Tab-separated table of C-alpha atoms and ligand atoms in Angstrom:
chain	number	residue	atom	x	y	z
A	1	MET	CA	16.547	14.378	-24.539
A	2	LEU	CA	15.868	15.459	-20.965
A	3	ASP	CA	18.725	17.045	-19.069
A	4	LEU	CA	19.456	16.071	-15.470
A	5	THR	CA	17.707	19.098	-13.990
A	6	ASP	CA	14.555	18.242	-15.993
A	7	ILE	CA	14.638	14.681	-14.604
A	8	ALA	CA	15.117	15.970	-11.052
A	9	GLN	CA	12.226	18.407	-11.502
A	10	SER	CA	9.979	15.642	-12.849
A	11	LEU	CA	10.717	13.581	-9.745
A	12	VAL	CA	9.358	16.334	-7.507
A	13	ALA	CA	6.389	17.310	-9.705
A	14	HIS	CA	3.673	18.893	-7.609
A	15	GLY	CA	1.288	16.590	-5.793
A	16	LYS	CA	3.212	13.387	-6.422
A	17	GLY	CA	6.133	11.601	-4.805
A	18	ILE	CA	8.492	8.643	-4.890
A	19	LEU	CA	8.098	5.093	-3.627
A	20	ALA	CA	11.210	3.579	-2.049
A	21	ALA	CA	11.045	-0.165	-2.887
A	22	ASP	CA	14.805	-0.654	-2.789
A	23	GLU	CA	15.178	-2.961	0.217
A	24	SER	CA	18.104	-5.341	-0.159
A	25	GLY	CA	17.302	-9.061	-0.198
A	26	ASP	CA	17.956	-9.360	3.541
A	27	THR	CA	15.894	-6.348	4.501
A	28	ALA	CA	13.027	-7.434	2.251
A	29	ASP	CA	13.085	-10.924	3.786
A	30	ASN	CA	13.560	-10.014	7.457
A	31	LYS	CA	11.833	-6.657	7.767
A	32	ARG	CA	9.037	-6.821	5.167
A	33	LEU	CA	8.067	-10.455	4.465
A	34	LYS	CA	8.786	-12.393	7.668
A	35	PRO	CA	6.970	-9.976	10.057
A	36	HIS	CA	3.826	-10.654	8.014
A	37	GLY	CA	4.291	-14.389	8.065
A	38	ILE	CA	5.458	-14.543	4.431
A	39	GLU	CA	8.112	-17.103	3.530
A	40	PRO	CA	11.274	-15.329	2.308
A	41	SER	CA	12.165	-16.368	-1.261
A	42	GLU	CA	13.146	-14.702	-4.506
A	43	GLU	CA	9.651	-15.347	-5.881
A	44	ASN	CA	7.960	-13.828	-2.834
A	45	ARG	CA	10.218	-10.738	-3.098
A	46	ARG	CA	9.091	-10.490	-6.732
A	47	LYS	CA	5.437	-10.830	-5.725
A	48	PHE	CA	5.921	-8.152	-3.042
A	49	ARG	CA	7.229	-5.753	-5.698
A	50	ASP	CA	4.494	-6.777	-8.142
A	51	LEU	CA	1.858	-6.106	-5.503
A	52	LEU	CA	3.008	-2.479	-5.235
A	53	LEU	CA	4.300	-1.596	-8.689
A	54	ALA	CA	1.524	-3.236	-10.721
A	55	THR	CA	-1.249	-1.605	-8.676
A	56	PRO	CA	-3.491	0.058	-11.298
A	57	GLY	CA	-3.424	3.846	-10.954
A	58	VAL	CA	-0.141	4.316	-9.067
A	59	GLU	CA	0.982	6.746	-11.736
A	60	GLN	CA	-1.508	9.284	-10.386
A	61	TYR	CA	0.625	9.542	-7.251
A	62	LEU	CA	4.171	8.431	-8.145
A	63	THR	CA	6.822	10.150	-10.243
A	64	GLY	CA	9.499	7.578	-9.490
A	65	VAL	CA	10.279	4.307	-7.759
A	66	ILE	CA	13.632	3.373	-6.225
A	67	LEU	CA	14.385	-0.254	-7.014
A	68	TYR	CA	16.974	-2.753	-5.828
A	69	ASP	CA	19.302	-4.620	-8.211
A	70	GLU	CA	17.399	-7.940	-7.933
A	71	THR	CA	14.120	-6.276	-8.897
A	72	LEU	CA	15.631	-4.802	-12.045
A	73	HIS	CA	16.244	-8.357	-13.223
A	74	GLN	CA	12.669	-9.418	-12.463
A	75	SER	CA	9.374	-8.996	-14.337
A	76	ASP	CA	5.797	-8.328	-13.248
A	77	ASP	CA	3.068	-10.967	-13.438
A	78	ALA	CA	2.376	-9.954	-17.018
A	79	GLY	CA	6.001	-10.756	-17.930
A	80	THR	CA	7.146	-7.157	-18.458
A	81	PRO	CA	10.425	-6.241	-16.725
A	82	PHE	CA	9.591	-3.982	-13.735
A	83	ALA	CA	11.694	-1.050	-14.950
A	84	LYS	CA	10.002	-1.184	-18.349
A	85	SER	CA	6.469	-1.420	-16.917
A	86	LEU	CA	7.181	1.650	-14.752
A	87	SER	CA	8.545	3.630	-17.710
A	88	ASN	CA	5.443	2.612	-19.738
A	89	LYS	CA	3.340	4.313	-17.062
A	90	GLY	CA	5.495	7.492	-17.034
A	91	ILE	CA	7.125	6.585	-13.711
A	92	ILE	CA	10.899	7.013	-13.607
A	93	PRO	CA	12.747	3.903	-12.473
A	94	GLY	CA	15.591	4.569	-10.037
A	95	ILE	CA	18.189	2.261	-8.542
A	96	LYS	CA	19.850	2.053	-5.149
A	97	VAL	CA	23.577	1.787	-5.853
A	98	ASP	CA	25.207	1.830	-2.432
A	99	GLU	CA	26.227	-1.553	-1.028
A	100	GLY	CA	25.185	-1.054	2.560
A	101	LEU	CA	26.932	0.021	5.741
A	102	GLU	CA	30.196	-0.979	7.406
A	103	PRO	CA	31.729	0.147	10.728
A	104	PHE	CA	33.705	3.364	10.497
A	105	PRO	CA	37.222	2.351	11.530
A	106	GLU	CA	37.887	5.629	13.398
A	107	SER	CA	34.641	5.315	15.429
A	108	PRO	CA	33.347	1.739	15.215
A	109	ASP	CA	29.946	2.504	16.769
A	110	GLU	CA	29.226	4.515	13.655
A	111	THR	CA	28.932	3.447	10.013
A	112	ILE	CA	30.108	4.505	6.614
A	113	THR	CA	28.503	3.431	3.371
A	114	LYS	CA	30.171	1.071	0.875
A	115	GLY	CA	29.835	0.903	-2.863
A	116	LEU	CA	32.260	3.302	-4.585
A	117	LEU	CA	34.375	0.452	-5.948
A	118	GLY	CA	33.259	-0.434	-9.445
A	119	LEU	CA	30.483	2.161	-9.276
A	120	PRO	CA	31.060	3.726	-12.738
A	121	GLU	CA	30.731	0.299	-14.427
A	122	ARG	CA	27.536	-0.534	-12.507
A	123	LEU	CA	26.048	2.872	-13.340
A	124	ALA	CA	26.769	2.487	-17.032
A	125	GLU	CA	25.099	-0.933	-17.047
A	126	TYR	CA	21.962	0.267	-15.210
A	127	LYS	CA	21.527	3.201	-17.544
A	128	LYS	CA	22.150	1.204	-20.725
A	129	THR	CA	20.157	-1.923	-19.921
A	130	TYR	CA	17.328	-0.553	-17.742
A	131	ASP	CA	17.201	3.151	-18.655
A	132	THR	CA	17.192	4.188	-15.009
A	133	GLY	CA	16.857	7.968	-14.544
A	134	PHE	CA	18.111	8.335	-11.001
A	135	THR	CA	19.981	6.549	-8.252
A	136	LYS	CA	20.124	6.530	-4.472
A	137	TRP	CA	22.949	6.303	-1.902
A	138	ARG	CA	22.102	6.173	1.804
A	139	ALA	CA	24.358	7.084	4.695
A	140	ALA	CA	23.110	6.380	8.230
A	141	ILE	CA	23.831	8.838	11.007
A	142	LYS	CA	23.341	7.640	14.580
A	143	ILE	CA	22.672	9.979	17.499
A	144	ASP	CA	23.848	9.123	21.016
A	145	GLY	CA	23.685	12.071	23.389
A	146	THR	CA	26.476	14.461	22.492
A	147	ARG	CA	28.886	11.531	21.865
A	148	LEU	CA	27.538	10.620	18.407
A	149	PRO	CA	27.643	11.469	15.604
A	150	THR	CA	31.321	12.402	15.462
A	151	ALA	CA	32.453	15.175	13.136
A	152	GLN	CA	34.681	12.599	11.389
A	153	ALA	CA	31.801	10.258	10.573
A	154	ILE	CA	29.669	13.148	9.297
A	155	HIS	CA	32.571	14.278	7.110
A	156	GLU	CA	33.470	10.817	5.750
A	157	ASN	CA	29.848	10.082	4.879
A	158	ALA	CA	29.532	13.481	3.168
A	159	LYS	CA	32.681	12.828	1.127
A	160	ARG	CA	31.385	9.475	-0.075
A	161	LEU	CA	27.967	10.920	-0.922
A	162	ALA	CA	29.728	13.653	-2.958
A	163	MET	CA	31.937	11.172	-4.816
A	164	TYR	CA	28.906	9.032	-5.568
A	165	ALA	CA	26.923	12.062	-6.777
A	166	LEU	CA	29.689	13.108	-9.173
A	167	GLU	CA	29.928	9.644	-10.691
A	168	VAL	CA	26.148	9.450	-11.150
A	169	GLN	CA	25.970	12.820	-12.878
A	170	LYS	CA	28.852	11.748	-15.151
A	171	ALA	CA	26.849	8.633	-16.019
A	172	GLY	CA	23.840	10.795	-17.023
A	173	MET	CA	21.538	10.122	-14.061
A	174	VAL	CA	20.295	12.184	-11.120
A	175	PRO	CA	21.851	11.302	-7.747
A	176	MET	CA	19.515	11.195	-4.781
A	177	VAL	CA	21.743	11.871	-1.764
A	178	GLU	CA	20.361	10.465	1.463
A	179	PRO	CA	22.104	11.155	4.767
A	180	GLU	CA	19.483	9.422	6.967
A	181	MET	CA	19.471	10.618	10.562
A	182	LEU	CA	18.216	7.626	12.521
A	183	LEU	CA	15.216	7.825	14.844
A	184	ASP	CA	16.762	5.332	17.325
A	185	GLY	CA	17.701	6.714	20.718
A	186	ASN	CA	16.342	8.939	23.443
A	187	HIS	CA	17.564	12.278	22.085
A	188	SER	CA	15.439	15.432	22.081
A	189	ARG	CA	14.084	17.104	18.999
A	190	MET	CA	16.451	19.993	19.663
A	191	ARG	CA	19.412	17.575	19.463
A	192	ALA	CA	18.033	16.092	16.232
A	193	LYS	CA	17.781	19.603	14.816
A	194	GLU	CA	21.373	20.361	15.721
A	195	VAL	CA	22.644	17.096	14.200
A	196	LEU	CA	20.635	17.460	10.996
A	197	THR	CA	21.966	20.987	10.573
A	198	ASP	CA	25.557	19.694	10.867
A	199	VAL	CA	24.918	16.725	8.559
A	200	ILE	CA	23.167	18.559	5.721
A	201	GLY	CA	25.399	21.609	6.141
A	202	MET	CA	28.541	19.471	5.771
A	203	LEU	CA	27.078	17.490	2.857
A	204	MET	CA	26.174	20.664	0.909
A	205	GLN	CA	29.631	22.135	1.570
A	206	VAL	CA	31.526	19.029	0.458
A	207	MET	CA	29.358	18.586	-2.664
A	208	GLU	CA	30.009	22.190	-3.650
A	209	GLU	CA	33.762	21.785	-3.059
A	210	GLN	CA	33.742	18.645	-5.233
A	211	ALA	CA	31.880	20.525	-8.014
A	212	VAL	CA	28.759	18.398	-7.903
A	213	ASP	CA	26.100	20.115	-10.048
A	214	MET	CA	23.726	21.231	-7.278
A	215	SER	CA	20.960	21.877	-9.828
A	216	ALA	CA	20.892	18.159	-10.673
A	217	ILE	CA	20.573	16.371	-7.347
A	218	ILE	CA	17.690	15.411	-5.077
A	219	LEU	CA	18.236	15.627	-1.321
A	220	LYS	CA	16.523	12.876	0.653
A	221	THR	CA	16.340	13.718	4.320
A	222	SER	CA	14.866	12.729	7.633
A	223	MET	CA	12.396	14.985	9.408
A	224	VAL	CA	13.470	16.577	12.706
A	225	LEU	CA	11.907	14.322	15.362
A	226	SER	CA	12.589	13.368	18.977
A	227	GLY	CA	14.280	9.983	19.344
A	228	LYS	CA	11.910	7.052	19.412
A	229	ASP	CA	12.851	6.170	23.017
A	230	SER	CA	12.614	9.770	24.261
A	231	GLY	CA	9.076	9.278	25.526
A	232	HIS	CA	8.136	12.459	23.660
A	233	THR	CA	5.736	12.770	20.725
A	234	ASP	CA	6.302	15.899	18.675
A	235	THR	CA	3.342	17.771	17.230
A	236	PRO	CA	3.296	18.062	13.427
A	237	GLU	CA	3.742	21.826	13.833
A	238	GLU	CA	6.888	21.324	15.910
A	239	VAL	CA	8.284	18.872	13.369
A	240	ALA	CA	7.503	21.224	10.517
A	241	ALA	CA	9.019	24.284	12.211
A	242	ASP	CA	12.314	22.572	13.046
A	243	THR	CA	12.597	20.653	9.780
A	244	MET	CA	11.977	23.762	7.688
A	245	SER	CA	14.390	25.781	9.797
A	246	VAL	CA	17.200	23.282	9.146
A	247	LEU	CA	16.468	23.091	5.405
A	248	MET	CA	16.206	26.875	4.954
A	249	ASP	CA	19.554	27.249	6.744
A	250	THR	CA	21.456	24.603	4.846
A	251	VAL	CA	20.092	23.812	1.358
A	252	PRO	CA	21.055	26.061	-1.572
A	253	ILE	CA	18.183	27.406	-3.647
A	254	GLU	CA	19.428	25.752	-6.846
A	255	VAL	CA	18.717	22.267	-5.472
A	256	PRO	CA	15.713	21.141	-7.544
A	257	GLY	CA	13.928	19.188	-4.813
A	258	ILE	CA	13.899	17.681	-1.360
A	259	VAL	CA	12.203	14.397	-0.446
A	260	PHE	CA	11.567	12.831	2.949
A	261	LEU	CA	12.050	9.315	4.192
A	262	SER	CA	9.547	7.961	6.751
A	263	GLY	CA	12.257	6.531	9.001
A	264	GLY	CA	10.070	4.402	11.291
A	265	GLN	CA	7.176	6.861	11.765
A	266	SER	CA	3.769	5.216	11.518
A	267	PRO	CA	2.004	5.747	8.180
A	268	ASP	CA	-0.351	8.250	9.795
A	269	GLN	CA	2.470	10.180	11.489
A	270	ALA	CA	4.481	10.311	8.258
A	271	THR	CA	1.345	11.645	6.511
A	272	THR	CA	0.385	14.353	9.058
A	273	ASN	CA	3.966	15.492	9.539
A	274	LEU	CA	4.397	15.815	5.790
A	275	ALA	CA	1.163	17.847	5.596
A	276	ALA	CA	2.447	20.264	8.248
A	277	ILE	CA	5.829	20.620	6.497
A	278	ALA	CA	4.187	21.230	3.104
A	279	LYS	CA	1.874	23.855	4.613
A	280	LEU	CA	4.738	25.684	6.310
A	281	ALA	CA	6.946	25.478	3.223
A	282	LYS	CA	4.208	27.213	1.245
A	283	GLU	CA	3.861	29.927	3.905
A	284	MET	CA	7.619	30.448	3.980
A	285	ASN	CA	7.875	30.468	0.188
A	286	ALA	CA	10.454	27.692	0.299
A	287	PRO	CA	12.609	27.755	-2.889
A	288	TRP	CA	12.431	23.997	-3.574
A	289	PRO	CA	9.532	21.536	-4.011
A	290	LEU	CA	9.213	19.058	-1.168
A	291	THR	CA	7.642	15.602	-1.300
A	292	PHE	CA	7.725	12.057	0.032
A	293	SER	CA	10.050	9.180	-0.796
A	294	TYR	CA	8.719	6.644	1.698
A	295	ALA	CA	9.240	2.933	1.999
A	296	ARG	CA	7.704	1.736	5.268
A	297	ALA	CA	4.974	4.355	5.584
A	298	LEU	CA	3.616	3.481	2.139
A	299	GLN	CA	4.067	-0.282	2.309
A	300	GLU	CA	3.203	-1.355	5.826
A	301	ASP	CA	-0.606	-1.498	5.655
A	302	ALA	CA	-0.574	-3.087	2.206
A	303	LEU	CA	1.856	-5.819	3.367
A	304	ALA	CA	-0.314	-6.536	6.420
A	305	THR	CA	-3.390	-6.877	4.214
A	306	TRP	CA	-1.623	-9.062	1.630
A	307	ALA	CA	0.026	-11.439	4.150
A	308	GLY	CA	1.393	-13.428	1.228
A	309	LYS	CA	-2.042	-14.689	0.069
A	310	ASP	CA	-2.968	-14.249	-3.613
A	311	GLU	CA	-6.634	-13.778	-2.750
A	312	ASN	CA	-5.748	-10.713	-0.676
A	313	ILE	CA	-3.906	-8.905	-3.504
A	314	PRO	CA	-6.861	-6.777	-4.677
A	315	ALA	CA	-7.594	-5.601	-1.100
A	316	ALA	CA	-3.900	-4.924	-0.424
A	317	ARG	CA	-3.659	-2.834	-3.590
A	318	GLU	CA	-6.661	-0.816	-2.505
A	319	VAL	CA	-4.984	-0.145	0.862
A	320	PHE	CA	-1.762	0.870	-0.925
A	321	LEU	CA	-3.637	3.281	-3.224
A	322	GLU	CA	-5.549	4.705	-0.289
A	323	ARG	CA	-2.244	5.517	1.492
A	324	LEU	CA	-0.734	7.018	-1.661
A	325	LYS	CA	-3.812	9.196	-2.002
A	326	LYS	CA	-3.575	10.422	1.602
A	327	VAL	CA	0.170	11.154	1.374
A	328	SER	CA	-0.256	12.951	-1.941
A	329	ALA	CA	-3.172	14.955	-0.506
A	330	ALA	CA	-0.878	16.033	2.314
A	331	LEU	CA	1.149	17.971	-0.243
A	332	THR	CA	-1.652	20.272	-1.357
B	1	LIG	P1	11.634	4.566	5.013
B	1	LIG	O1	10.600	5.498	4.439
B	1	LIG	O2	11.084	3.245	5.416
B	1	LIG	O3	12.472	5.234	6.070
B	1	LIG	O4	12.640	4.236	3.848
B	1	LIG	C1	13.068	5.192	2.998
B	1	LIG	C2	14.403	4.875	2.477
B	1	LIG	O5	14.637	4.918	1.292
B	1	LIG	C3	15.444	4.527	3.439
B	1	LIG	O6	16.682	4.458	2.798
C-alpha cells in the first residue's frame, strides 16, 4: 500500500501534471458551457468531463485529475464511472472538498472558504466508494492596493487550510492546499510578490504549528504576476524570477511538490510562464518538483472547438492533447 508521501510524489512525477476539472455545477454552467453556447444541464456537464477525461492518451501527460462531487457520481460514455476509468489508466482521481467562498465577517470585501463541517464523513465516503487519492481546498486572496488582503483574512484562510489538511491526512489522502492569489486588480508584480510571500509564509507556519505532515501535502499556488488591469505584461523571465524567489523563501524542503494554477492567464501565457519557471527551478536546484494543475489553460481551446456538438469531439480532443503536450514539454 502506498503511503501519502508516495502518492504526493506520484502526482508530481517528472514531465506530467494535473488537470483541474473540479468546477462546481454553477461554474461549469456559467463559465465553461454557456460562454461556448452550450446549454447548461447535468448531461452536458457529464459530456464536458467525458470530452476531457476519455481523450485517448491523456495518461501520457496527466498524473491526476481533480474532480467535483457530481462527476464522481457520473460515468463516461462507455458506462465506466469516471473515477474508475481514470484509475484504470493509472491517473489518480482527486476530489475538491471545499464548499466555496463566503464573506469574511471581519472584512466583508474578502472571503473565507467553507466546508469544514461534516468534512471527516465526506472524506471517508470519497475514499471508500471512489478510492480518491487526494483532495483540494481553495482559498481566494484578493489584492486591492495596500488595503487588501488583511492579515486577518490571510490568517483565517491559513487556519482553515491547515484544519482541512489534517483531516485529509487522517482520512488517508493527500491534501492539496491552494491559497489562490487572484489576478483581478491593477496591482504591480512587486505587490503580488509581497502578498504571495505573506500568504504562503503564513500557511506554512500555521500548518507546521498544527502538526500537518509537510511531507504529505501538495502546495497549489498562483504565479507572481501583475494584476490583470495593471496595463503591464510581465515577461516569463520576470514571472519566473519572482515566483521562484517567493517559493524558495517560504516552502520547506520536505514538501513533496508544488503545482500551479493558471488563474486567468491565456493558455499560451500559462505555458510559456511555466517553461520559464521550470527552467529557473532547475538552474536554482529547487528542492521540490514543480508542475501544472490547470483548469482554464488546459480546457479553453478544447471547449471552443467542441462547442457542444458531438461531431466536433474528435477535433476537440486533438486540441486538448496538443495543449497537454505543450504544457508537459514546458517542464523539460
Ligand atoms: P485555473 O487553472 O483555471 O486557475 O483553475 C485551477 C484551479 O483549480 C482553481 O481552483
